Structure formats: C-alpha cells, structure tokens
Short mmCIF file of N, CA and C and ligand atoms in Angstrom, two decimals:
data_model
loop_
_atom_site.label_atom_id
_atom_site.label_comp_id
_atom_site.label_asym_id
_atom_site.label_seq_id
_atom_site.Cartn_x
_atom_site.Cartn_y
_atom_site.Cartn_z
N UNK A 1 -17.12 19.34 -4.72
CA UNK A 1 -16.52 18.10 -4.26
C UNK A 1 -15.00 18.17 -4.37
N UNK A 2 -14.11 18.78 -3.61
CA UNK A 2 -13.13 19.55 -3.72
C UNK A 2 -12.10 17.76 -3.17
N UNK A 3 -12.52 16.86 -2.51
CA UNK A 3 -12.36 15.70 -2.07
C UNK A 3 -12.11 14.81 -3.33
N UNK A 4 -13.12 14.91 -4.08
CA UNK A 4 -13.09 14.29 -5.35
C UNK A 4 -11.91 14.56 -6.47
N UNK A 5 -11.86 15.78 -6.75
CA UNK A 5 -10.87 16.71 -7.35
C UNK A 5 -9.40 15.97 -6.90
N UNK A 6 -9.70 16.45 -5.40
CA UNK A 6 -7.94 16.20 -4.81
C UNK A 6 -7.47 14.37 -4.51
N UNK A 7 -8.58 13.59 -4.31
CA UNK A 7 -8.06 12.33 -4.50
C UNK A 7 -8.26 11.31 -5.54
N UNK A 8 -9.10 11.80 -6.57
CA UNK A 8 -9.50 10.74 -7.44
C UNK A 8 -8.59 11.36 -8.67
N UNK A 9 -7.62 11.32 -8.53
CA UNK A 9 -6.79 11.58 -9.61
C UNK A 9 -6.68 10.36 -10.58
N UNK A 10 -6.38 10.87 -12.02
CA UNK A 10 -6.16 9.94 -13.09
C UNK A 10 -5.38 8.47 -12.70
N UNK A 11 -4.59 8.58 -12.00
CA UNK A 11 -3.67 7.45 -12.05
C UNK A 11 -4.17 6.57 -10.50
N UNK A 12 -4.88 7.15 -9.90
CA UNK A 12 -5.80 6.52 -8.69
C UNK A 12 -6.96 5.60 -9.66
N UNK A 13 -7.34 6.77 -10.19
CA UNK A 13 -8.97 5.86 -11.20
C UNK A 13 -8.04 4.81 -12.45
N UNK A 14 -7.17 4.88 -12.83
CA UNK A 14 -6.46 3.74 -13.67
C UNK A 14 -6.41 2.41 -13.23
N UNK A 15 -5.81 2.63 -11.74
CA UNK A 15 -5.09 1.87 -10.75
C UNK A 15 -6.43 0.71 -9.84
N UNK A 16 -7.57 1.67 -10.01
CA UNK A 16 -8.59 1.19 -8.55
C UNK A 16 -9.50 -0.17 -10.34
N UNK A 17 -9.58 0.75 -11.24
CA UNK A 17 -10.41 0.12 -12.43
C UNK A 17 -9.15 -1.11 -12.96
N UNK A 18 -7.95 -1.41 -12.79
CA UNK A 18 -7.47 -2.25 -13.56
C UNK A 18 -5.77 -2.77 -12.42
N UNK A 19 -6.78 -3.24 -11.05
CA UNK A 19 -5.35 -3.27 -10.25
C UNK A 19 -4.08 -4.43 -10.73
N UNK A 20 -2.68 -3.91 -10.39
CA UNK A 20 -1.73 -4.54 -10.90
C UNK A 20 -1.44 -5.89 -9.67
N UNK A 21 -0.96 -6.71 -10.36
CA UNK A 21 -0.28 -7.94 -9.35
C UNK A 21 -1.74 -8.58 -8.27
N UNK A 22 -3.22 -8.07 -9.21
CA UNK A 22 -4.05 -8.78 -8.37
C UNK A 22 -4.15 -10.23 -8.64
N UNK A 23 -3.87 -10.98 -7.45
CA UNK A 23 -3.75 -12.54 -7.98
C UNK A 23 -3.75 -13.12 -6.61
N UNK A 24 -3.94 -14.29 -6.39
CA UNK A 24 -3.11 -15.40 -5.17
C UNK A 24 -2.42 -16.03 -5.83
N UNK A 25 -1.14 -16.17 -5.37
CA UNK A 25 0.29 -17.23 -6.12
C UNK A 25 0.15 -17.89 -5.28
N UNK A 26 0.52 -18.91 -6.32
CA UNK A 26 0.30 -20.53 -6.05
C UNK A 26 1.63 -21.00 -4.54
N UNK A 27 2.29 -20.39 -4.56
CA UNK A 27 2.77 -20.64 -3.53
C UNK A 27 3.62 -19.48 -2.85
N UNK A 28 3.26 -18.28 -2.27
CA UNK A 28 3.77 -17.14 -1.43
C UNK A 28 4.63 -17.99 -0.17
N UNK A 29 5.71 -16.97 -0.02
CA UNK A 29 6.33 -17.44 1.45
C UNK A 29 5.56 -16.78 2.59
N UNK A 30 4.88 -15.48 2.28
CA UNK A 30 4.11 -14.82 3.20
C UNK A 30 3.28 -14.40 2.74
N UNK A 31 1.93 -14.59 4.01
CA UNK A 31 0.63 -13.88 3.43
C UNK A 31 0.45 -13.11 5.23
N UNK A 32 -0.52 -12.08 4.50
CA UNK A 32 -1.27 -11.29 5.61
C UNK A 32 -2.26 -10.57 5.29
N UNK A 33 -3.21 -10.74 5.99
CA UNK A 33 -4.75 -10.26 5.69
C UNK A 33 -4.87 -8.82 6.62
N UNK A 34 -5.42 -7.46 6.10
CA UNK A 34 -5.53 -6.45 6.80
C UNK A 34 -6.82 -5.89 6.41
N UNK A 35 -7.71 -5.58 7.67
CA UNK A 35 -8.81 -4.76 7.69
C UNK A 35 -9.01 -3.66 7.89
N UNK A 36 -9.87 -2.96 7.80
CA UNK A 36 -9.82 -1.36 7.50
C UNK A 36 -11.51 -0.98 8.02
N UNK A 37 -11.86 -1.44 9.09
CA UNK A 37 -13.35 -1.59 9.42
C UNK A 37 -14.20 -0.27 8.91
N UNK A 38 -13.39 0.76 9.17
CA UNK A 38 -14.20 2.02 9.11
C UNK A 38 -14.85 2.46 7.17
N UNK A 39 -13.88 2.13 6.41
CA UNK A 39 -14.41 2.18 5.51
C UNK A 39 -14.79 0.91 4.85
N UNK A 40 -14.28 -0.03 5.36
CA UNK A 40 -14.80 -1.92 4.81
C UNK A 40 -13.86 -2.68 4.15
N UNK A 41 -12.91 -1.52 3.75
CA UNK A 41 -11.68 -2.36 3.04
C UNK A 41 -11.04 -3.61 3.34
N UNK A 42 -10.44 -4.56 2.83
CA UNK A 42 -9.78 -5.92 3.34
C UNK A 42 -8.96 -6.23 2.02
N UNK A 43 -7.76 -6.60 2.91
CA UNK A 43 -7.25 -6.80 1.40
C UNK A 43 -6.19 -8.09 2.02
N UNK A 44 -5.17 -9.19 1.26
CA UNK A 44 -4.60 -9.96 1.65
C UNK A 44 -3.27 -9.66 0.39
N UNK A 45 -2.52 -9.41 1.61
CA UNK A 45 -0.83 -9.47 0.55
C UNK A 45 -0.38 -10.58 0.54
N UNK A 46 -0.01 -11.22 -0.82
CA UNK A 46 0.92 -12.56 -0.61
C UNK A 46 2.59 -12.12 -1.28
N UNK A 47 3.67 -12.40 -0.59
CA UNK A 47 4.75 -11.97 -0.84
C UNK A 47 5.64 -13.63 -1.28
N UNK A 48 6.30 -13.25 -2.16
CA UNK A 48 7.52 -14.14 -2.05
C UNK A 48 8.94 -13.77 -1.86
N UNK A 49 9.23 -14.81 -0.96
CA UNK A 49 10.48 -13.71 -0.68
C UNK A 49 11.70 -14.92 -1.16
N UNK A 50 12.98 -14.62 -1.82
CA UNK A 50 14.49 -15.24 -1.78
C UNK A 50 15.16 -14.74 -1.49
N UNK A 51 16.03 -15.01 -0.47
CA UNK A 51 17.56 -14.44 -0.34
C UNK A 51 17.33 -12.91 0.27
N UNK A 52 16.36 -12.58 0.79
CA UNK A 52 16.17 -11.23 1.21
C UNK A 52 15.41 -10.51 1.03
N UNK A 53 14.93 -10.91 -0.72
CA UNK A 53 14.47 -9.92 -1.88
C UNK A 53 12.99 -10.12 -2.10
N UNK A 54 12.52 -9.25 -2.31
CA UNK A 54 10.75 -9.43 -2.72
C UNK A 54 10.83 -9.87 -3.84
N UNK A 55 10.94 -10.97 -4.07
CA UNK A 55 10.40 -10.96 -6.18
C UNK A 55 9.32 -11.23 -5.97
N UNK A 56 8.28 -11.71 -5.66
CA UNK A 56 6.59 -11.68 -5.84
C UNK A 56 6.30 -10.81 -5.06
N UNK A 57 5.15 -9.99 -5.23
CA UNK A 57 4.03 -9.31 -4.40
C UNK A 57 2.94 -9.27 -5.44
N UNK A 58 1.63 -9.68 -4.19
CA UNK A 58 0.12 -9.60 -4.94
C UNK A 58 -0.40 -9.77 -3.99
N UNK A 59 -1.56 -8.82 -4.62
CA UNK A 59 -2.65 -9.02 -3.45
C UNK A 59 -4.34 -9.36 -3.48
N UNK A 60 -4.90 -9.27 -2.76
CA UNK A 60 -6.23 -9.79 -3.72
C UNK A 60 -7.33 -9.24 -2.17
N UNK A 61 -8.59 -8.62 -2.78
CA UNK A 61 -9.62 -7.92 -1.77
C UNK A 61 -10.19 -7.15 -2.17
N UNK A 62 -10.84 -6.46 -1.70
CA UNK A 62 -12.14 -5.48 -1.98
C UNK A 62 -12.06 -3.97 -0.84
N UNK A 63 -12.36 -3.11 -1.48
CA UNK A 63 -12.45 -2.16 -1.11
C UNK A 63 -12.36 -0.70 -1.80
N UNK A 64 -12.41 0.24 -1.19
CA UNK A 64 -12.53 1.85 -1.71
C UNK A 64 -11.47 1.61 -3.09
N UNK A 65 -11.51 2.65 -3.97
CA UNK A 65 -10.53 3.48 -4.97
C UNK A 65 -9.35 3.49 -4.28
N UNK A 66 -9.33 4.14 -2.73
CA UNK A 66 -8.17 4.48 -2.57
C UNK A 66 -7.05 3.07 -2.21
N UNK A 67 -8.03 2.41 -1.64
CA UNK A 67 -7.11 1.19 -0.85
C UNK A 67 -7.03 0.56 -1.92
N UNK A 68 -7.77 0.24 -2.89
CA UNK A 68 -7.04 -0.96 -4.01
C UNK A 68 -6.11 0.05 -4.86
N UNK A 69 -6.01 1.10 -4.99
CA UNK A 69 -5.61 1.59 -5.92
C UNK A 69 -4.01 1.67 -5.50
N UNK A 70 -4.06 2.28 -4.16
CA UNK A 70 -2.42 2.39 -3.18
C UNK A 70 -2.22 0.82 -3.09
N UNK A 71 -2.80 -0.08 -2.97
CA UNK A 71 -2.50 -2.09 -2.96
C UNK A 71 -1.72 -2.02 -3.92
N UNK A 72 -2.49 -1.80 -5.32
CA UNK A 72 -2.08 -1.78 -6.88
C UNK A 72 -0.35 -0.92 -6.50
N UNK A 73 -0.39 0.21 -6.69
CA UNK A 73 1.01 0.78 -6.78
C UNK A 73 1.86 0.24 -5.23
N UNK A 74 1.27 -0.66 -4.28
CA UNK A 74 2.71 -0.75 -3.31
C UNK A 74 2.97 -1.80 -4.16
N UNK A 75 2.36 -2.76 -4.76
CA UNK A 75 3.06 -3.71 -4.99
C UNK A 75 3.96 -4.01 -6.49
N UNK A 76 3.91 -2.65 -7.35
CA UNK A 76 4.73 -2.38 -8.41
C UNK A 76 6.04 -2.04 -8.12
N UNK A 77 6.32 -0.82 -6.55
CA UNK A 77 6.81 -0.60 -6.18
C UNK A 77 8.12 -1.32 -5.09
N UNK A 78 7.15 -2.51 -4.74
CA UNK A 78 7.93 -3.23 -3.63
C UNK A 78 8.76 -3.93 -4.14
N UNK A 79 8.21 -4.48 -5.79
CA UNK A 79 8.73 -5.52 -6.13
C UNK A 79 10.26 -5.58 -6.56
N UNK A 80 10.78 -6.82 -6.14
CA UNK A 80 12.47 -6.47 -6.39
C UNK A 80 13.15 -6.35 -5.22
N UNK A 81 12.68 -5.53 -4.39
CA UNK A 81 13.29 -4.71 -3.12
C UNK A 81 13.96 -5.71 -2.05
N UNK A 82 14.73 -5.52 -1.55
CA UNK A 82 15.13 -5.69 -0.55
C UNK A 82 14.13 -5.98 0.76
N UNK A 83 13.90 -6.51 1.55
CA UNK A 83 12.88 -6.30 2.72
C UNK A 83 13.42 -5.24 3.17
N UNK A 84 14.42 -5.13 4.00
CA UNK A 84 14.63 -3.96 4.11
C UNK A 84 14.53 -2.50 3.73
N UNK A 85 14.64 -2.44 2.33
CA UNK A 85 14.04 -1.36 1.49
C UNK A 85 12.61 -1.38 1.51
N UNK A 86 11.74 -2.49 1.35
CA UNK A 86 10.19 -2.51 1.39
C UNK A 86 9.94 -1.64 2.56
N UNK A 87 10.45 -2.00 3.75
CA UNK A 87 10.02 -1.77 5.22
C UNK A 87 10.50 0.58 5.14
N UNK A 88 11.67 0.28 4.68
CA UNK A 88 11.51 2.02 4.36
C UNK A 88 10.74 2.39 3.70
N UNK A 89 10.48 2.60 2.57
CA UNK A 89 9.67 2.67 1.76
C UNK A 89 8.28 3.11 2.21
N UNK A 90 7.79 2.12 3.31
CA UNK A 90 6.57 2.34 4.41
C UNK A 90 6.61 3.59 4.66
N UNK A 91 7.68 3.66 5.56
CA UNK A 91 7.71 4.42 6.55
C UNK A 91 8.06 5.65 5.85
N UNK A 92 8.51 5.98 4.82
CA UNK A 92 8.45 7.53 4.10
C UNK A 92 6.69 7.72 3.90
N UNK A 93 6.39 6.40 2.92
CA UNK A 93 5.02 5.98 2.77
C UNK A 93 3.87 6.95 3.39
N UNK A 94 4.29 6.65 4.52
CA UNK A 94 3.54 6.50 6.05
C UNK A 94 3.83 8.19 6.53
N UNK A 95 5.06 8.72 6.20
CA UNK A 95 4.60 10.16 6.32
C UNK A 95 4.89 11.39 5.92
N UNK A 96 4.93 10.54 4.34
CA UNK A 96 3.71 11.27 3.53
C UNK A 96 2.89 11.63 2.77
N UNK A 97 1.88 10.64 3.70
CA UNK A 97 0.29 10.69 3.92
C UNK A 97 -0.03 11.14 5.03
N UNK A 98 0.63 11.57 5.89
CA UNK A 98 0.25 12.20 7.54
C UNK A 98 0.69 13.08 7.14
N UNK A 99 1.87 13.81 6.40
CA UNK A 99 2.00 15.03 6.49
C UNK A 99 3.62 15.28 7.47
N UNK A 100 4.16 14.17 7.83
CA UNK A 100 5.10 14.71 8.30
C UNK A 100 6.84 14.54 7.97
N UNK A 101 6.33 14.44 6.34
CA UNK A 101 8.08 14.24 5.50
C UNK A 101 8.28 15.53 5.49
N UNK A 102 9.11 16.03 6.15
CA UNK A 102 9.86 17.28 6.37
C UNK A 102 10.35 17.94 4.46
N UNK A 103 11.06 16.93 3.95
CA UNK A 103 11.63 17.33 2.84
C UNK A 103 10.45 16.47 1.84
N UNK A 104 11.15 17.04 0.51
CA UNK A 104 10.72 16.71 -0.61
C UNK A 104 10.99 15.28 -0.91
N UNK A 105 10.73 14.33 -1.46
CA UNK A 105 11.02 12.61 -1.61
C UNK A 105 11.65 12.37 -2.71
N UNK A 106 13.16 12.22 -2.61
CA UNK A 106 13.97 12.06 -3.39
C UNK A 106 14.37 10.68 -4.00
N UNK A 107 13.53 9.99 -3.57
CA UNK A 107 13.21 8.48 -4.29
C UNK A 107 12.48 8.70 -5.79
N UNK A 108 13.02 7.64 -6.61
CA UNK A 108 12.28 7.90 -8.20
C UNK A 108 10.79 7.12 -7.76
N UNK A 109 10.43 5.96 -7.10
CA UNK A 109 9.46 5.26 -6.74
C UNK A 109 8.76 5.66 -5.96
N UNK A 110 9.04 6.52 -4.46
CA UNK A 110 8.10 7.09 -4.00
C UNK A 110 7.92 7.81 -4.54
N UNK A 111 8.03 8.77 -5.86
CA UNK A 111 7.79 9.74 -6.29
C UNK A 111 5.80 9.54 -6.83
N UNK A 112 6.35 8.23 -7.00
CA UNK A 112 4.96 7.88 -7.85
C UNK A 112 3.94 7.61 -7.00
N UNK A 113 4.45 7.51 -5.70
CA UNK A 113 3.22 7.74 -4.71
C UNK A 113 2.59 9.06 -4.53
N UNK A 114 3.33 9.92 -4.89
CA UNK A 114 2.71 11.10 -4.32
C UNK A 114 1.40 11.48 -4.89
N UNK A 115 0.67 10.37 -5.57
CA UNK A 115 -0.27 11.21 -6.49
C UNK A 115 -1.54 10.87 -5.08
N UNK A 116 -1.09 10.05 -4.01
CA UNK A 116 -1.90 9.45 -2.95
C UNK A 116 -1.67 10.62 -1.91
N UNK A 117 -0.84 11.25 -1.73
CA UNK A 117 -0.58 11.89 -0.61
C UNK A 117 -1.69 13.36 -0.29
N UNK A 118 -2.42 13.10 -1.18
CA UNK A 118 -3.69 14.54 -0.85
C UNK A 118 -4.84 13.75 0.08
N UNK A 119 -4.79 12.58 0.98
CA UNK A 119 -5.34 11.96 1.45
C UNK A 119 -4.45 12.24 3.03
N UNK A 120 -3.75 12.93 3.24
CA UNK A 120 -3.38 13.85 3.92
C UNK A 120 -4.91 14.74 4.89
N UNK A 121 -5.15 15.30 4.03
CA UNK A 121 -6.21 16.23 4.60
C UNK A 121 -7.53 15.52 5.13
N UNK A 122 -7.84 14.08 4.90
CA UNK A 122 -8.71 13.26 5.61
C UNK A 122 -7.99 12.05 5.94
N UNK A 123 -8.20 12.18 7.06
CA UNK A 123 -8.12 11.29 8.19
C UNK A 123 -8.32 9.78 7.72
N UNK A 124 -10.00 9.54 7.48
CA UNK A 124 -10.43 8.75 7.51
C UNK A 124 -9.29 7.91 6.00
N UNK A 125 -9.43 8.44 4.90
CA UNK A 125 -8.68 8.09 4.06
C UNK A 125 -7.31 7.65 4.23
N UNK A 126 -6.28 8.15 4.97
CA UNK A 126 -5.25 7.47 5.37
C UNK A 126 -4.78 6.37 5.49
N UNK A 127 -6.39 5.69 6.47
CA UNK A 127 -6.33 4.53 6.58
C UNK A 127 -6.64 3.50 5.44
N UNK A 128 -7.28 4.44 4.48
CA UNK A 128 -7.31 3.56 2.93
C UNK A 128 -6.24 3.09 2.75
N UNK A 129 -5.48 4.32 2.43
CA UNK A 129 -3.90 4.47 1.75
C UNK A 129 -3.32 3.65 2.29
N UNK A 130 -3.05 3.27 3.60
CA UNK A 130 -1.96 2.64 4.32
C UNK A 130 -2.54 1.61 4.24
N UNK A 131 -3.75 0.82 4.58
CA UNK A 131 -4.12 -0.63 4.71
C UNK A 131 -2.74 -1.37 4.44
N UNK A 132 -2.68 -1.29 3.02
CA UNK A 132 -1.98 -2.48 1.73
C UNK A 132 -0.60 -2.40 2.55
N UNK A 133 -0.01 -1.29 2.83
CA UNK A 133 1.48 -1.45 3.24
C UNK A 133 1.57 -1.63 4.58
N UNK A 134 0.24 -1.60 5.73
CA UNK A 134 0.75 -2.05 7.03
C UNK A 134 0.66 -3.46 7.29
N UNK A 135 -0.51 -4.25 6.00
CA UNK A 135 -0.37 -5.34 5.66
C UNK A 135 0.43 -6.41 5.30
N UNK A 136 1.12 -5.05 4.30
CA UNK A 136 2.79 -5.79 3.89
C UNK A 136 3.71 -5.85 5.14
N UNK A 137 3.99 -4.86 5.97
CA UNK A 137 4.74 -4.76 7.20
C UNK A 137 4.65 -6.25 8.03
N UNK A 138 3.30 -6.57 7.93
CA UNK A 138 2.83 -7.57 8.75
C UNK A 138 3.15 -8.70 8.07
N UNK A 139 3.00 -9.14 6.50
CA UNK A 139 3.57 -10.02 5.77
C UNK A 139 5.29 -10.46 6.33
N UNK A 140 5.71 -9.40 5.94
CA UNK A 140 6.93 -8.94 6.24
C UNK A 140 7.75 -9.73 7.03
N UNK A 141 6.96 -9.83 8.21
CA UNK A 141 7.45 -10.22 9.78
C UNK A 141 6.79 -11.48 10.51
N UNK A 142 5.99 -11.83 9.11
CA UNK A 142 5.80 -13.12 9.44
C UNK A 142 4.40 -13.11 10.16
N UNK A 143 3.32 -12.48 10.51
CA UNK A 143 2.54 -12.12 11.64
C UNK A 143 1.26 -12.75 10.73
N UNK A 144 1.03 -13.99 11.61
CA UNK A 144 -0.30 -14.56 11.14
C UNK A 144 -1.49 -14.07 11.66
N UNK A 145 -1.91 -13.67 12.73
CA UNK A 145 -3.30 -12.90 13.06
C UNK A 145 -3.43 -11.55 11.96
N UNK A 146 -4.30 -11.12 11.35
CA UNK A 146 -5.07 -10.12 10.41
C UNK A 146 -4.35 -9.10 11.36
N UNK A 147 -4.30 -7.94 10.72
CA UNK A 147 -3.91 -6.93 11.09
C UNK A 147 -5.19 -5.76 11.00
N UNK A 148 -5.72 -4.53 11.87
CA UNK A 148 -6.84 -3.81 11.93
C UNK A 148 -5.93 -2.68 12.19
N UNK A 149 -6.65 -1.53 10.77
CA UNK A 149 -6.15 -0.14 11.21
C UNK A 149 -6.89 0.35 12.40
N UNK A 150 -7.76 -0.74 13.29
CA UNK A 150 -8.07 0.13 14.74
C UNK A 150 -7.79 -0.34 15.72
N UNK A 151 -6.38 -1.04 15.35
CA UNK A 151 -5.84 -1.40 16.95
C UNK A 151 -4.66 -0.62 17.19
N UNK A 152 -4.65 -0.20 18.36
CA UNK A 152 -3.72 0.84 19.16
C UNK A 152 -2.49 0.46 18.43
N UNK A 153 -1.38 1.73 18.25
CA UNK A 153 -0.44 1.80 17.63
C UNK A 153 0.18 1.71 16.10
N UNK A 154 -1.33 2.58 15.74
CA UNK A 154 -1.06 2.81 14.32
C UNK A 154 -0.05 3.56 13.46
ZN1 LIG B 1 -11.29 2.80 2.00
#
C-alpha cells in the first residue's frame, strides 16, 4: 500500500483525527460550501474578513483524511493573511499538488504543506487536497452558489 505510506503521513493522521478551526462562527463575513462528488467530500469555509485581512477562518464538513486534514492546515495557514496573500498561497498550493512548482517553496507556511503534496501522483486525491482552498477562493470573492471540483475549469 505504497498510497498509504506516501499520503497518510503523521501530520495528515493528526490533522484528519483532531481538525483545527472546526467550528461555524457566529457571525462570518463569508461563507462557501464546496463539493468534491467523486470522493463525497463537502466542506463549508466561513471567513471573517477586516480591513483586507483574514482574522477568522473555519470550516465545518465531512469527508476523506485528505480533505479535512488539508481544510485543517489551510485554515492555520490563511489566518492573518492578507486576501491577497490567501489567494497566492492557493495558487503555489495548487501547483504543488499538480506537480508544476518549478522551484523549491520558499515560504515558511507553505512549507508545511508539503507534507500533502505526494497526492501529486493521484489524480483523484488532488481533488481532496484542493476542495478546502478552491472553497476558500470562492469565499473569497464572495460567490454564493457551492462550488464542484467537476465543473469545467478546475
Ligand atoms: Zn476525499
């Protein structure tokens, strides 16, 4: 189970058994609900945002190790940030887990993603990984319809 080995790492199984910032706040400026049909995942980000800045993120849903576990660390990670910084953050995020960050990730915070990035080599898993942060994207921007990792332009 060479799958097992390479994605269920210690700090995945910490993360999926005891997720951080799982909650609904009593009053978020943004929420967004994202589905993940293929493996069943669903999860809902609620963000608060002031002056620019993320100070709340939480999220609350059900699904795989991988998707609550990457939920759990985006939202340790986001918190604080800038929107702007959240929205990068993705997008290094975003590749790499596809495989296509050219260089090494010279961020101290994405660093701590990398323990997700052996989800690389399946497909299907990707879409674990990413749920929580294309969710947030969608928080982000305000976008009230649910978001599906199977609609065109993933
Ligand atoms: Zn999943």
């Amino acid at each position: 189970m060479s799958e097992l080995r390479d994605l269920y790492q210690e700090v995945i199984l910490d993360h999926n058994k005891r997720p951080r910032n799982f909650r609904r706040p009593e009053h978020p400026t943004h929420e967004a609900r994202g589905d993940n049909p293929l493996c069943g995942d669903k999860v809902t980000v609620y963000l608060t945002i002031e002056d620019g800045v993320v100070k709340d993120v939480a999220f609350e849903g059900r699904g795989c190790a991988i998707s609550t576990a990457s939920a759990s660390l985006m939202t340790e990670i986001v918190k604080g940030r800038r929107i702007e910084e959240a929205r990068e953050l993705f997008r290094r995020f975003h590749e790499m887990v596809t495989g296509t960050e050219p260089e090494g990730i010279d961020d101290e915070d994405l660093d701590k993603l990398q323990v997700l990035s052996g989800v690389r080599e399946y497909p299907m898993r990707v879409k674990c990984a990413t749920l929580s942060w294309h969710t947030l994207a969608a928080a982000l921007e305000g976008v009230a319809a649910p978001v599906s990792t199977e609609k065109p332009g993933d």
